[in-house]
């Protein structure tokens, strides 16, 4: 019998993508909480699985894999599910959009949220740059979705799952009016939210007492760089 996949999880955007895939496919998995607000991502035992000290990571049949896009590709190739059109052109689209989300949507939105909600005041240039780039990336996705139901056309795929992970906090990440600025993203988000797998993902956080407060320990855990001169 196949061993369950160990899934290192915190209820944040990147692990949510993997949770959705696992729930969509019904792969047996064991949820292992990593409370990034308490600094558990920096434990040596976790860094042996992901040297980058971030979630998600999985251990599948004894093999450790980290980074949400790598995990989605690994699991999709393993099961043969949610890869869209298997032609060379179809797979080129899948890789292009998956990497666009991994290298554009994720980092720029992440930095925009950092400078909006966490950085000390007075960093207008950085705030403007990251908000501008995040907005630009989301606008590209929204325009792409204006003429097709899913990111790869008619097929629901790991690209939609990768996007959904980031959609979940969009109002917090990109402002309260984000859903009206990006109506096609909103439409896809609602569509995926209604799927039974997404409803099950929404229940996962309640299984653990994840730390909610943003206090000194949280800041030290998430922002190891501290302040200049510290
Ligand atoms: N490129 C990575 C990014 C992973 C990442 O940034 N994870 C966040 C949660 S969404 C995290 O672990 N944050 C804790 C930290 O930065 O210390 C991926 O796609 O998996």
mmCIF file of N, CA and C and ligand atoms in Angstrom, residues 12-15 17 36 41-42 52-56 66-69 102 166 221-222, ligand 1:
data_model
loop_
_atom_site.group_PDB
_atom_site.id
_atom_site.type_symbol
_atom_site.label_atom_id
_atom_site.label_comp_id
_atom_site.label_asym_id
_atom_site.label_seq_id
_atom_site.Cartn_x
_atom_site.Cartn_y
_atom_site.Cartn_z
ATOM 1 N N UNK A 12 -1.476 29.508 4.639
ATOM 2 C CA UNK A 12 -1.027 30.687 3.911
ATOM 3 C C UNK A 12 -1.072 30.364 2.413
ATOM 4 N N UNK A 13 -0.848 31.362 1.537
ATOM 5 C CA UNK A 13 -1.118 31.149 0.102
ATOM 6 C C UNK A 13 -0.424 29.950 -0.535
ATOM 7 N N UNK A 14 0.882 29.800 -0.322
ATOM 8 C CA UNK A 14 1.579 28.746 -1.075
ATOM 9 C C UNK A 14 1.187 27.321 -0.659
ATOM 10 N N UNK A 15 1.069 27.033 0.644
ATOM 11 C CA UNK A 15 0.602 25.681 1.008
ATOM 12 C C UNK A 15 -0.835 25.408 0.548
ATOM 13 N N UNK A 17 -2.259 26.016 -2.205
ATOM 14 C CA UNK A 17 -2.308 25.474 -3.577
ATOM 15 C C UNK A 17 -2.152 23.947 -3.546
ATOM 16 N N UNK A 36 4.554 29.101 11.091
ATOM 17 C CA UNK A 36 5.599 30.057 10.677
ATOM 18 C C UNK A 36 5.579 31.314 11.550
ATOM 19 N N UNK A 41 9.439 27.036 10.957
ATOM 20 C CA UNK A 41 10.047 26.814 9.628
ATOM 21 C C UNK A 41 11.573 26.841 9.676
ATOM 22 N N UNK A 42 12.126 27.390 10.791
ATOM 23 C CA UNK A 42 13.586 27.491 10.893
ATOM 24 C C UNK A 42 14.221 26.315 11.653
ATOM 25 N N UNK A 52 15.151 25.975 2.342
ATOM 26 C CA UNK A 52 14.703 27.378 2.260
ATOM 27 C C UNK A 52 13.859 27.775 3.475
ATOM 28 N N UNK A 53 13.490 26.822 4.311
ATOM 29 C CA UNK A 53 12.759 27.152 5.529
ATOM 30 C C UNK A 53 11.433 27.822 5.280
ATOM 31 N N UNK A 54 10.678 27.334 4.287
ATOM 32 C CA UNK A 54 9.338 27.875 4.021
ATOM 33 C C UNK A 54 8.393 26.734 3.682
ATOM 34 N N UNK A 55 7.104 26.987 3.921
ATOM 35 C CA UNK A 55 6.090 26.014 3.526
ATOM 36 C C UNK A 55 5.468 26.468 2.206
ATOM 37 N N UNK A 56 5.006 25.499 1.383
ATOM 38 C CA UNK A 56 4.869 24.078 1.642
ATOM 39 C C UNK A 56 6.132 23.288 1.299
ATOM 40 N N UNK A 66 10.250 20.629 -2.194
ATOM 41 C CA UNK A 66 9.782 21.913 -1.681
ATOM 42 C C UNK A 66 9.515 22.876 -2.833
ATOM 43 N N UNK A 67 8.806 23.928 -2.514
ATOM 44 C CA UNK A 67 8.358 24.993 -3.417
ATOM 45 C C UNK A 67 7.052 24.570 -4.088
ATOM 46 N N UNK A 68 6.036 25.412 -3.912
ATOM 47 C CA UNK A 68 4.677 24.999 -4.291
ATOM 48 C C UNK A 68 4.556 24.592 -5.759
ATOM 49 N N UNK A 69 5.220 25.298 -6.656
ATOM 50 C CA UNK A 69 5.078 24.955 -8.085
ATOM 51 C C UNK A 69 5.735 23.615 -8.383
ATOM 52 N N UNK A 102 4.542 31.841 -10.177
ATOM 53 C CA UNK A 102 5.603 31.588 -9.188
ATOM 54 C C UNK A 102 6.597 32.742 -9.088
ATOM 55 N N UNK A 166 -3.215 32.348 -4.137
ATOM 56 C CA UNK A 166 -2.982 33.781 -3.920
ATOM 57 C C UNK A 166 -4.282 34.575 -3.871
ATOM 58 N N UNK A 221 10.246 35.761 13.445
ATOM 59 C CA UNK A 221 10.163 34.489 12.702
ATOM 60 C C UNK A 221 10.072 34.729 11.199
ATOM 61 N N UNK A 222 9.300 35.758 10.827
ATOM 62 C CA UNK A 222 9.035 35.977 9.400
ATOM 63 C C UNK A 222 10.054 36.904 8.747
HETATM 64 N N1 LIG B 1 8.475 29.987 -3.513
HETATM 65 C C1 LIG B 1 7.918 29.339 -2.358
HETATM 66 C C2 LIG B 1 7.507 30.392 -1.361
HETATM 67 C C3 LIG B 1 7.087 29.771 -0.050
HETATM 68 C C4 LIG B 1 6.688 30.821 0.979
HETATM 69 O O1 LIG B 1 7.023 31.998 0.866
HETATM 70 N N2 LIG B 1 5.946 30.348 1.998
HETATM 71 C C5 LIG B 1 5.525 31.211 3.071
HETATM 72 C C6 LIG B 1 4.066 30.909 3.408
HETATM 73 S S1 LIG B 1 3.004 31.278 2.030
HETATM 74 C C7 LIG B 1 6.370 30.932 4.293
HETATM 75 O O2 LIG B 1 6.726 29.803 4.556
HETATM 76 N N3 LIG B 1 6.681 31.975 5.049
HETATM 77 C C8 LIG B 1 7.467 31.854 6.240
HETATM 78 C C9 LIG B 1 8.759 32.615 6.152
HETATM 79 O O3 LIG B 1 8.979 33.346 5.166
HETATM 80 O O4 LIG B 1 9.564 32.498 7.076
HETATM 81 C C10 LIG B 1 6.718 28.463 -2.777
HETATM 82 O O5 LIG B 1 6.071 28.764 -3.784
HETATM 83 O O6 LIG B 1 6.443 27.468 -2.100
#
